[in-house]
Tab-separated table of N, CA and C in Angstrom:
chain	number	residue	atom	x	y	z
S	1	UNK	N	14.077	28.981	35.247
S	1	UNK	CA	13.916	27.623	35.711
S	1	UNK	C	12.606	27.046	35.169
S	2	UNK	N	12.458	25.840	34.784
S	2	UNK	CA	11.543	25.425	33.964
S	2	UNK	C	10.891	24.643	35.545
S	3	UNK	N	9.375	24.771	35.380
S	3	UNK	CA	8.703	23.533	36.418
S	3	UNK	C	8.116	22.830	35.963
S	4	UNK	N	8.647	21.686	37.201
S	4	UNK	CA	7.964	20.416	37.023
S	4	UNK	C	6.806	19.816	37.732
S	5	UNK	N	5.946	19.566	36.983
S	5	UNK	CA	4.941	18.899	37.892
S	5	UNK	C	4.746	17.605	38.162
S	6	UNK	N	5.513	16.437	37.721
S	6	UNK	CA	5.447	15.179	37.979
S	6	UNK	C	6.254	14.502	39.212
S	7	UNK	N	6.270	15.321	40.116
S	7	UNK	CA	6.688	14.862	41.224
S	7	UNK	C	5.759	13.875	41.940
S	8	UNK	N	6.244	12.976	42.360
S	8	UNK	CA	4.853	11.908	43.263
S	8	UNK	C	5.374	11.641	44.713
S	9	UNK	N	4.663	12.302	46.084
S	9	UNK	CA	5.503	11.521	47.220
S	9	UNK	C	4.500	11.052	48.329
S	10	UNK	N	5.239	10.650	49.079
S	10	UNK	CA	4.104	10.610	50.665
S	10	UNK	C	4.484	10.858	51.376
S	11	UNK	N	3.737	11.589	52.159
S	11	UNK	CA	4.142	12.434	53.282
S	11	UNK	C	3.693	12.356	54.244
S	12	UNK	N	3.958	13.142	55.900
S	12	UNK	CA	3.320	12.836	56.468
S	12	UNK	C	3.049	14.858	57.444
S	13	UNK	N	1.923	14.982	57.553
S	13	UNK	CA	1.476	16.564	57.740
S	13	UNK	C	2.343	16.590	59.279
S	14	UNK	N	3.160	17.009	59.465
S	14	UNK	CA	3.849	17.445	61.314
S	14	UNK	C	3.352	18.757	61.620
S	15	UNK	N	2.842	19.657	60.952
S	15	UNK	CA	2.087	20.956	61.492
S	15	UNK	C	1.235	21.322	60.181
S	16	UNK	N	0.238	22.297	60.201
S	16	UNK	CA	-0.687	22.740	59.654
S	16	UNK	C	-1.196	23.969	59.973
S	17	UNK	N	-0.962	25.078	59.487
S	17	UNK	CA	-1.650	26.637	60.188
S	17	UNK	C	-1.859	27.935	58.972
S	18	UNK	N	-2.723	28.536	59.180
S	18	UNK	CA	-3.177	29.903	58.277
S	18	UNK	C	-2.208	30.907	58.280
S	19	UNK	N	-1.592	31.246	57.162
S	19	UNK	CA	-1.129	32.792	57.332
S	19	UNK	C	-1.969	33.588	56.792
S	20	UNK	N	-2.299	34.749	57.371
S	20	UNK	CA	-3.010	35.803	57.003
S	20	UNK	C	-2.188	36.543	56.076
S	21	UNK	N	-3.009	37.455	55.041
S	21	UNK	CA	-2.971	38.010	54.144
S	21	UNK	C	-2.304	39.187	54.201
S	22	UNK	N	-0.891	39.828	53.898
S	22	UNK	CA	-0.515	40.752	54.652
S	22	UNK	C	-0.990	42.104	54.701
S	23	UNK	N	-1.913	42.296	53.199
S	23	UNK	CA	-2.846	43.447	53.107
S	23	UNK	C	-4.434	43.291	53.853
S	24	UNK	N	-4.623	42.117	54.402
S	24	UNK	CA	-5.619	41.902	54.891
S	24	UNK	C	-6.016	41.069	55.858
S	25	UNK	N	-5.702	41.592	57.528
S	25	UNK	CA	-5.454	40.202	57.973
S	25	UNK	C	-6.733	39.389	58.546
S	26	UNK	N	-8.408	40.037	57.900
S	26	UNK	CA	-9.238	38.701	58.253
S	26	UNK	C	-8.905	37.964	57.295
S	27	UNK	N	-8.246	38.277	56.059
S	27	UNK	CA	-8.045	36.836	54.554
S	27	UNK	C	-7.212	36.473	54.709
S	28	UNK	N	-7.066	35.166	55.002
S	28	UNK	CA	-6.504	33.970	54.545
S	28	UNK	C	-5.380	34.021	53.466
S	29	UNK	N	-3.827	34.395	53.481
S	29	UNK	CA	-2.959	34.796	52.161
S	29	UNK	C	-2.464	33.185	52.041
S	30	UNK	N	-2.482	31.899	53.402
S	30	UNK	CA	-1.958	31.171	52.660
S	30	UNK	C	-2.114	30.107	53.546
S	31	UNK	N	-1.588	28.541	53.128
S	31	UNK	CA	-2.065	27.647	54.469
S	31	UNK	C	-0.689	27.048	54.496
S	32	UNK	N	0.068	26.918	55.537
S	32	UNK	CA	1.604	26.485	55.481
S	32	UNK	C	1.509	25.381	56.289
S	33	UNK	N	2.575	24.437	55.761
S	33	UNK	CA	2.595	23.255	56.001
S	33	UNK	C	3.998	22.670	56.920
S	34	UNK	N	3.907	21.898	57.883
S	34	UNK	CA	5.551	21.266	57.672
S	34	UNK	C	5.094	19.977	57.620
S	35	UNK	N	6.065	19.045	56.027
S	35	UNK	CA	5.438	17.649	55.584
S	35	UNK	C	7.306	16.580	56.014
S	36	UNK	N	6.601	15.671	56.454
S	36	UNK	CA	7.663	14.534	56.626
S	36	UNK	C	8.078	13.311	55.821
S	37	UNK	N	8.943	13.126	55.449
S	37	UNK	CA	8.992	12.048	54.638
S	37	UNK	C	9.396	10.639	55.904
S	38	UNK	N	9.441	9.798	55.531
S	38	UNK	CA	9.891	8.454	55.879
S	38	UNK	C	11.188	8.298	57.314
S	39	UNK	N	12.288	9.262	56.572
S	39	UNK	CA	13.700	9.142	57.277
S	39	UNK	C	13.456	10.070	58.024
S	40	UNK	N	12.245	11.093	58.341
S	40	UNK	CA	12.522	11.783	59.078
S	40	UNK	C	12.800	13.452	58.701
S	41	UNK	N	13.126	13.527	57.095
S	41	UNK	CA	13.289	14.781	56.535
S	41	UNK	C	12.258	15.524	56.780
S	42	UNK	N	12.416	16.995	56.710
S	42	UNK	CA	11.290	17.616	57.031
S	42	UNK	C	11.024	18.865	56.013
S	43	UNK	N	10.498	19.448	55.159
S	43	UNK	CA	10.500	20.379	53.924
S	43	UNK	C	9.319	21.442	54.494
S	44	UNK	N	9.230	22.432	54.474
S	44	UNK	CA	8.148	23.898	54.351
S	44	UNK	C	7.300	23.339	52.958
S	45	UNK	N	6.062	23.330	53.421
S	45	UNK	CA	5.206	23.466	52.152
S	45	UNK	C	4.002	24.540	52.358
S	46	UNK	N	3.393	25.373	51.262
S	46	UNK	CA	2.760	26.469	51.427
S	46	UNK	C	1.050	26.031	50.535
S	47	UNK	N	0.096	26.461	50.720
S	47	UNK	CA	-0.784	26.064	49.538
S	47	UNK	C	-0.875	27.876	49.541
S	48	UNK	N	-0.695	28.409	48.030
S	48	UNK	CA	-1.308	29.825	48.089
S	48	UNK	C	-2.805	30.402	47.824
S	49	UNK	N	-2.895	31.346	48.029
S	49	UNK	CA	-4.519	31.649	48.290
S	49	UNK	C	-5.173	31.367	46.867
S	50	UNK	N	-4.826	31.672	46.016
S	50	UNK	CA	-6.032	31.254	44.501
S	50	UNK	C	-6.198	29.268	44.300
S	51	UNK	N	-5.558	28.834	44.682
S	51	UNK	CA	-5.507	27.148	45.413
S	51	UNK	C	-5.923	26.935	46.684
S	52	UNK	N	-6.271	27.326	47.524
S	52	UNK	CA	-6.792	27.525	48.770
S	52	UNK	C	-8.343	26.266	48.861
S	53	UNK	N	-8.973	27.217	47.706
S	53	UNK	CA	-10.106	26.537	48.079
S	53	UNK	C	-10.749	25.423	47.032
S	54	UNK	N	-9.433	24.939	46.292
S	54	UNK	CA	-9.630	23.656	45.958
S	54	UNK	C	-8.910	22.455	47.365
S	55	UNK	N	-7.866	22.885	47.731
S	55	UNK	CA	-7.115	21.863	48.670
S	55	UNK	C	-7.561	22.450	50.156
S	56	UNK	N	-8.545	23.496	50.443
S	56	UNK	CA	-8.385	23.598	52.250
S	56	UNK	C	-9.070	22.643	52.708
S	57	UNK	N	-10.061	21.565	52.335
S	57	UNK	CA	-10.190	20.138	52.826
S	57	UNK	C	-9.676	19.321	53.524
S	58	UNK	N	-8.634	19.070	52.449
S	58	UNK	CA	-7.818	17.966	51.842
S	58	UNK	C	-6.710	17.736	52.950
S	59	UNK	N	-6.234	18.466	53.272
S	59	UNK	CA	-5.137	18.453	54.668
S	59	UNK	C	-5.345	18.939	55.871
S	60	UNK	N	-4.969	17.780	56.648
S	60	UNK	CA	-5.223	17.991	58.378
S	60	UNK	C	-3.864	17.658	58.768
S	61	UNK	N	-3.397	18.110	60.221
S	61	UNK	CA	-2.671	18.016	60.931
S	61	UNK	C	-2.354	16.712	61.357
S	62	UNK	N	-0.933	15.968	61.235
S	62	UNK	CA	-1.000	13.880	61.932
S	62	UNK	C	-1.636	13.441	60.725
S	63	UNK	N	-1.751	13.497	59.521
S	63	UNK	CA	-2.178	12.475	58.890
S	63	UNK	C	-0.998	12.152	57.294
S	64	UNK	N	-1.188	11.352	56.757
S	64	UNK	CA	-0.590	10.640	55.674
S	64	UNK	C	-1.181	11.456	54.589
S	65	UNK	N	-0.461	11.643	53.298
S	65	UNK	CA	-1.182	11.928	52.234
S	65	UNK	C	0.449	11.415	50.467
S	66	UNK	N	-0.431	11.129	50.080
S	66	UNK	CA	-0.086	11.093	48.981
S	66	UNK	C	-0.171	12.408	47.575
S	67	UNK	N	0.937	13.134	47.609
S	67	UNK	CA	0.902	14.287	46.900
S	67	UNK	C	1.412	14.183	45.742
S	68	UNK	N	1.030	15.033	44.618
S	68	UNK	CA	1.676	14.671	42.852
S	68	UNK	C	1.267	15.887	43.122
S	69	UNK	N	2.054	16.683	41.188
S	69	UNK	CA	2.182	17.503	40.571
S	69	UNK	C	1.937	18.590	41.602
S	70	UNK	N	3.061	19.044	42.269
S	70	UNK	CA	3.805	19.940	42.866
S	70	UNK	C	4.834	20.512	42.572
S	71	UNK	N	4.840	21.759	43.004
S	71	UNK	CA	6.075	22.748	42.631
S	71	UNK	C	7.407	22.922	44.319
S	72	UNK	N	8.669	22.740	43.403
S	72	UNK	CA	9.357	22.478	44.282
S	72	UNK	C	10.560	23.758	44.487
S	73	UNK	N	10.364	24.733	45.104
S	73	UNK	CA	11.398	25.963	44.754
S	73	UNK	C	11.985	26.724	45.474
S	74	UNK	N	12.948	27.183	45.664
S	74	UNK	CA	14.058	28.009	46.317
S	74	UNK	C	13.089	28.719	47.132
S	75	UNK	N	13.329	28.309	48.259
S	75	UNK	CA	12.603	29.889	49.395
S	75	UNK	C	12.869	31.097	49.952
S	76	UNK	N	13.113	31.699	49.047
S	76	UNK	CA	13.431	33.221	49.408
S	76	UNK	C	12.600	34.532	49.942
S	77	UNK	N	11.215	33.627	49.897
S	77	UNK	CA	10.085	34.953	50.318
S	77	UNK	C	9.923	34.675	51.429
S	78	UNK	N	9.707	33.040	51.998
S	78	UNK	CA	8.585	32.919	53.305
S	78	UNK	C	10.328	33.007	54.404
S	79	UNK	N	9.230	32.923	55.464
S	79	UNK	CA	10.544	32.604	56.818
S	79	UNK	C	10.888	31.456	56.811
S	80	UNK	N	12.001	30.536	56.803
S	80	UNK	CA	12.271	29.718	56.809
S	80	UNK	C	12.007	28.666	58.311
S	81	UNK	N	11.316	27.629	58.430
S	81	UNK	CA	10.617	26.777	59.625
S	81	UNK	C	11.534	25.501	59.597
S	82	UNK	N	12.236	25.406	58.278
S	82	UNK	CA	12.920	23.707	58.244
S	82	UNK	C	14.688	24.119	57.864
S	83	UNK	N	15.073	23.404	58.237
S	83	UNK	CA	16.497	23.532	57.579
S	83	UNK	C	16.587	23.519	56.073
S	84	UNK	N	15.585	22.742	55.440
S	84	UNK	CA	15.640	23.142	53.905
S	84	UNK	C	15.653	24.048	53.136
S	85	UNK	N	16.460	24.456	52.069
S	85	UNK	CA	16.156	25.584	51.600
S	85	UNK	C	15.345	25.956	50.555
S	86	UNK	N	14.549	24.882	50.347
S	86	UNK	CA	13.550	24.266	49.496
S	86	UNK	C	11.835	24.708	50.130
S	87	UNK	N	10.922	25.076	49.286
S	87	UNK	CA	9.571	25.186	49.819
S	87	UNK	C	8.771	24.432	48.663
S	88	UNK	N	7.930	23.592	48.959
S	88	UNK	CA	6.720	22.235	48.720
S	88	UNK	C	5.582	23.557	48.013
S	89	UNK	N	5.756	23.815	47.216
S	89	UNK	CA	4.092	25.012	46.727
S	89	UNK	C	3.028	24.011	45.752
S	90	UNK	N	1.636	24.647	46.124
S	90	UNK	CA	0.841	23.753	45.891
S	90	UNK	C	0.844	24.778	44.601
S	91	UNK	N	0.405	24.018	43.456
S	91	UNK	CA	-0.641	24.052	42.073
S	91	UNK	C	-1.676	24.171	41.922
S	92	UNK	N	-2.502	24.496	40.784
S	92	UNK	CA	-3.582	24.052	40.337
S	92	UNK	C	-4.020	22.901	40.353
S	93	UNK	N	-2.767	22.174	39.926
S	93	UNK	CA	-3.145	20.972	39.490
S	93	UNK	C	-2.135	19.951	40.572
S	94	UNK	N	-2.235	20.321	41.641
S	94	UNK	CA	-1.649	19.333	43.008
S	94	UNK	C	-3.058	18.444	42.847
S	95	UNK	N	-2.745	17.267	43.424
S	95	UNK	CA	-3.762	16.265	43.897
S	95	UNK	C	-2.936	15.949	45.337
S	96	UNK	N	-3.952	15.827	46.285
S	96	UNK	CA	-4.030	14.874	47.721
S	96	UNK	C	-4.738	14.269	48.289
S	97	UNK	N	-3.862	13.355	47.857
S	97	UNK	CA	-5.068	11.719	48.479
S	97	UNK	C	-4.433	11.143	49.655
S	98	UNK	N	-5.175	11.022	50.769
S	98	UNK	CA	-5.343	10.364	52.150
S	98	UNK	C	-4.747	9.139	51.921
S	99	UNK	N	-3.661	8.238	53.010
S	99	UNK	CA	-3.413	7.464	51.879
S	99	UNK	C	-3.812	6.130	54.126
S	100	UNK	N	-4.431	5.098	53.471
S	100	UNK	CA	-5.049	4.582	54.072
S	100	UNK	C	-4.359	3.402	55.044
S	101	UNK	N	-3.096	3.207	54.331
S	101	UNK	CA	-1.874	2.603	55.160
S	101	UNK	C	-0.942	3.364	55.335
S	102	UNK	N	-0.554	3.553	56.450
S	102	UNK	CA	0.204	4.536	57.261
S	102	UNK	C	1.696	3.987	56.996
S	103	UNK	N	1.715	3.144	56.867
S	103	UNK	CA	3.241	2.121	56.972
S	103	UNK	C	4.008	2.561	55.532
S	104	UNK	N	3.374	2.851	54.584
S	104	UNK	CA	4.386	2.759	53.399
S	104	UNK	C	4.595	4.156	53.283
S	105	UNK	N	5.480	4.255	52.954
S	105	UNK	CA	6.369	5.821	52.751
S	105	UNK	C	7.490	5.519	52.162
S	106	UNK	N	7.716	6.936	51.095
S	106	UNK	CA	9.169	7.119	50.211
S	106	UNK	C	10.056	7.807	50.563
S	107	UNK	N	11.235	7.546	50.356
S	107	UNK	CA	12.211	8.298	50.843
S	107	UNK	C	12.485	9.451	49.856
S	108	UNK	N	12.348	10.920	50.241
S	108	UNK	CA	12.246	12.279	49.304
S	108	UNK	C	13.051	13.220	50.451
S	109	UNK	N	13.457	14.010	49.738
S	109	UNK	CA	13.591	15.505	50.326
S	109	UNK	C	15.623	14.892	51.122
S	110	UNK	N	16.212	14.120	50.311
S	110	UNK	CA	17.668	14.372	51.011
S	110	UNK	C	18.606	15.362	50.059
């Protein structure tokens, strides 16, 4: 499967929490997400630990964000939290920007 990184959406954060590392559980293996779109859809998104500490800022729990160049892929490792069978994985090269009007949102993830 070839990836793409030009995905662009907005979202909105409905949970936010640490998974620990399974060889190590004071480290941090990952920061999992559940993100909302507009209609209500709801997708698993993960940031993994070598991305960690460019994006552990960047996302809080209840807020808006505007996300690009993301990886979008079959979830067969994590536990599944959404009906999707889809998981949101962050990049190198993810950007998230706070997005300052709450009102506009795209419709993604049907």
């Amino acid at each position: 499967m070839t990836e793409c990184y030009d995905y662009l959406c907005d979202v909105y954060v409905v949970r936010l929490w640490k998974s620990h590392n399974k060889f190590n559980e004071k480290e941090v293996g990952s920061i999992e997400m559940i993100l909302q779109d507009i209609k209500g859809n709801r997708i698993h998104a993960s940031i993994p630990n070598p991305v960690l500490k460019k994006s552990l800022g960047n996302t809080r729990d209840f807020c808006m964000y505007v996300m690009k160049n993301f990886i979008i892929v079959d979830n067969k490792t994590k536990s599944r939290v959404t009906s999707v069978k889809w998981i949101f994985t962050f990049s190198h090269r993810t950007i998230v920007s706070s997005i300052g009007n709450q009102a506009i949102l795209l419709k993604h993830f049907d």
